[in-house]
Amino acid sequence: MSLMDSLAAGFALVGNFEAFFMLFVGLVVGVVAGAIPGLSATMAVALTLPFTFAMTPINAILLLLGVYKGGIFGGSIPAILIKTPGTPASSATILDGHPMAERGEAGRALGMALYASCTADAVSNLALILFAGWLASFALNFGPPEFFALILFSLTIIAGVSGESLLRGALSALAGLLLATIGLDLVYGTNRFTFGDPNMMGGLNFIAVLIGLFAIPEIIAMAWNPVAHLGRTRALGKSRCTLADYLGSFKSIIRGSLIGVFLGSIPGIGAAPSAFLSYSEARRTSKNKANFGKGEIEGVAASEAGNNGVAGATLIPLLALGVPGDVITAIIIGAFMVHGLQPGPMMFILNVDIIYGLFIGLIVSSVFLLLVGSVAIRGFKFVADVPKRILMPGVLVLCVYGVFAVNNNIFDVGVMFVMGWVGYIMMRNRIPAAPFLIAFILGPLLEDNFRQSMLMSGSDPSILFRGPITWFFWLLTAITVFAITRSTLRKKVPLS
Amino acid sequence: MSQKSLHLRLGVVASLFALFLVFFAIPNFVFAPSNVGKIVLSPKFWPYVLSGLTALIGLGLVFNALTTASDVPFEDEETGHPEGSAPWMRLGALAVIMVLMMFGLPRLGMVWTAMLAFAACAFLFRTRHPIAALVCAVIVPLLLYVFFAHVAGVAIPQGNFVRLP
């Protein structure tokens, strides 16, 4: 199929009101959820997932991508106004955004955050369109040993999402890998940890585990301390972001976007490091270096460009290799699977219309984000005023309906509650939940490809090193592990 | 709590859990056909590898705790530690609400159970808007029922008492 044929197929799929409406709704939901402290973009994507079951795959994925992109921008609103990042990626935005809000320039900071986000989003989408197809055509040569080496490398994502302690992150990942072994064995069909319960034979439901880990602990935390969320909101002020502000920061925005694209296309690095790297580069090269950290608008532009530049690029490994770039794309992989799609190189052959439909939708999403973001900035007061002690019971009810709807099975609701308490215990013990979820998704793929390789070779492990592709991924894994170990040992506290 | 004590605790728990898996859970709850020739193809191989790695990480955490000199407590902003027994009672009450929901879903139906759970949670969280909470407790489950039952075509449990259209 030629490029024009693929584009035409994509247009045929998304060239209707419903598809763009879903994208728009997704952006609205994402921006609102990102703007409410405590409701992260991850949680928003997880909670939206059950609503997509009855939709066509393209509408469902566009809705979720809208929530993802909206959530990343939405997180900057509370970061600037109340010094509480709605998402971890917005942490760098606080550095200059909040000082600007304190001197009455919140409107200007939010405007710059929006324009930088939209620009970076467009650059990131362009990178996705240019590189995903190329990477997928390369990945068509992969067999089980190559996929095993790739997934093993992808598990180094865990270092990126482990937060303050690599050991706790690794423990979380191992718990996820162990939980993924529940169900019938992939090769022999024998029971593993099913305790004779037919509900467990297919393994634990991904969405129940996901919502249990990311949404329920927030509700339990609310029971522990119902007043922890109370804070002070800043007014927008009268100043607005001007064209001169935008052009003055344009170089930092483009540089931040490219940093975001580069780091986002590597699984596991995520938006927060990209935002900080973009910020530090802008600071290093800026004429107003001394103002950084005190309310410099270029700092807001750089950090927002850095974190939004990641949003499209994380979809490169997702679409081309079937490997999540971060925790939100891990959830989106689950959405693909729910709709009978398997992201990876074969998708570029079997579902090329969906791939190009997504590309078209993503280009439009940058424009929609500009519209939705402009309104959201003005409407933040109403979003921030939603009483959280009413919101959280609503989230609980939504979780119950959503998880039940996956398989029409009350057992899944029980799994969600149990995972919620597990997630809460992890939260209290500072064990990050993201490595758990990523390992839970990648675990069966890793084991499946390993055992297929062993079957192919008659249990000869040398097949795992059979050619340049496997060597490449083994080398990448070794370099990453070396870099992680070195950076960890450089800290004062060993391996923590 | 300090990182030292947290790592010591987690390390001991992880190591004990790994021992439990290796010596009890895997032999008793993972079944392998008797004709599996090579250990790497056995359904038990992967769980054993993961248990071994869990034990290693557990020992790593213990080692880290024992070699860390400083015992500085974490700045505990996220979870917060309100004083007294009330937080524990609220946690217990929320657990009871969840258990009752599991019992109520097939008997009362999802909508009625969700309404009761919503109201109970709102009051458990000491809402300052009780009227709004009650209104939301009725409206939110009904709206979700309309969406999931009539738009998404999900067979929402109706219970044994009052059935919705």
XYZ file of C-alpha atoms in Angstrom, chain A residues 144-145 185-188 447-461 463-464, chain B residues 36-38 40-42:
29
model
C 11.077 -14.556 19.607
C 14.784 -14.180 20.586
C 0.681 -21.838 31.654
C 1.353 -20.443 28.189
C 2.871 -23.647 26.774
C 1.437 -26.613 28.689
C 8.213 -15.296 29.372
C 6.340 -16.205 26.199
C 9.191 -15.103 23.923
C 11.781 -16.760 26.148
C 9.995 -20.100 26.094
C 9.295 -19.887 22.372
C 13.006 -19.268 21.825
C 13.839 -22.284 23.975
C 11.359 -24.434 22.055
C 12.877 -23.264 18.758
C 16.418 -24.080 19.834
C 15.824 -27.234 21.846
C 16.608 -25.335 25.070
C 19.898 -23.951 23.764
C 20.297 -20.479 25.358
C 19.660 -18.582 20.468
C 19.122 -15.502 22.643
C 8.795 -31.904 30.668
C 12.350 -32.734 29.678
C 14.202 -29.457 30.208
C 13.728 -24.068 31.219
C 10.503 -25.214 29.559
C 8.778 -26.146 32.816
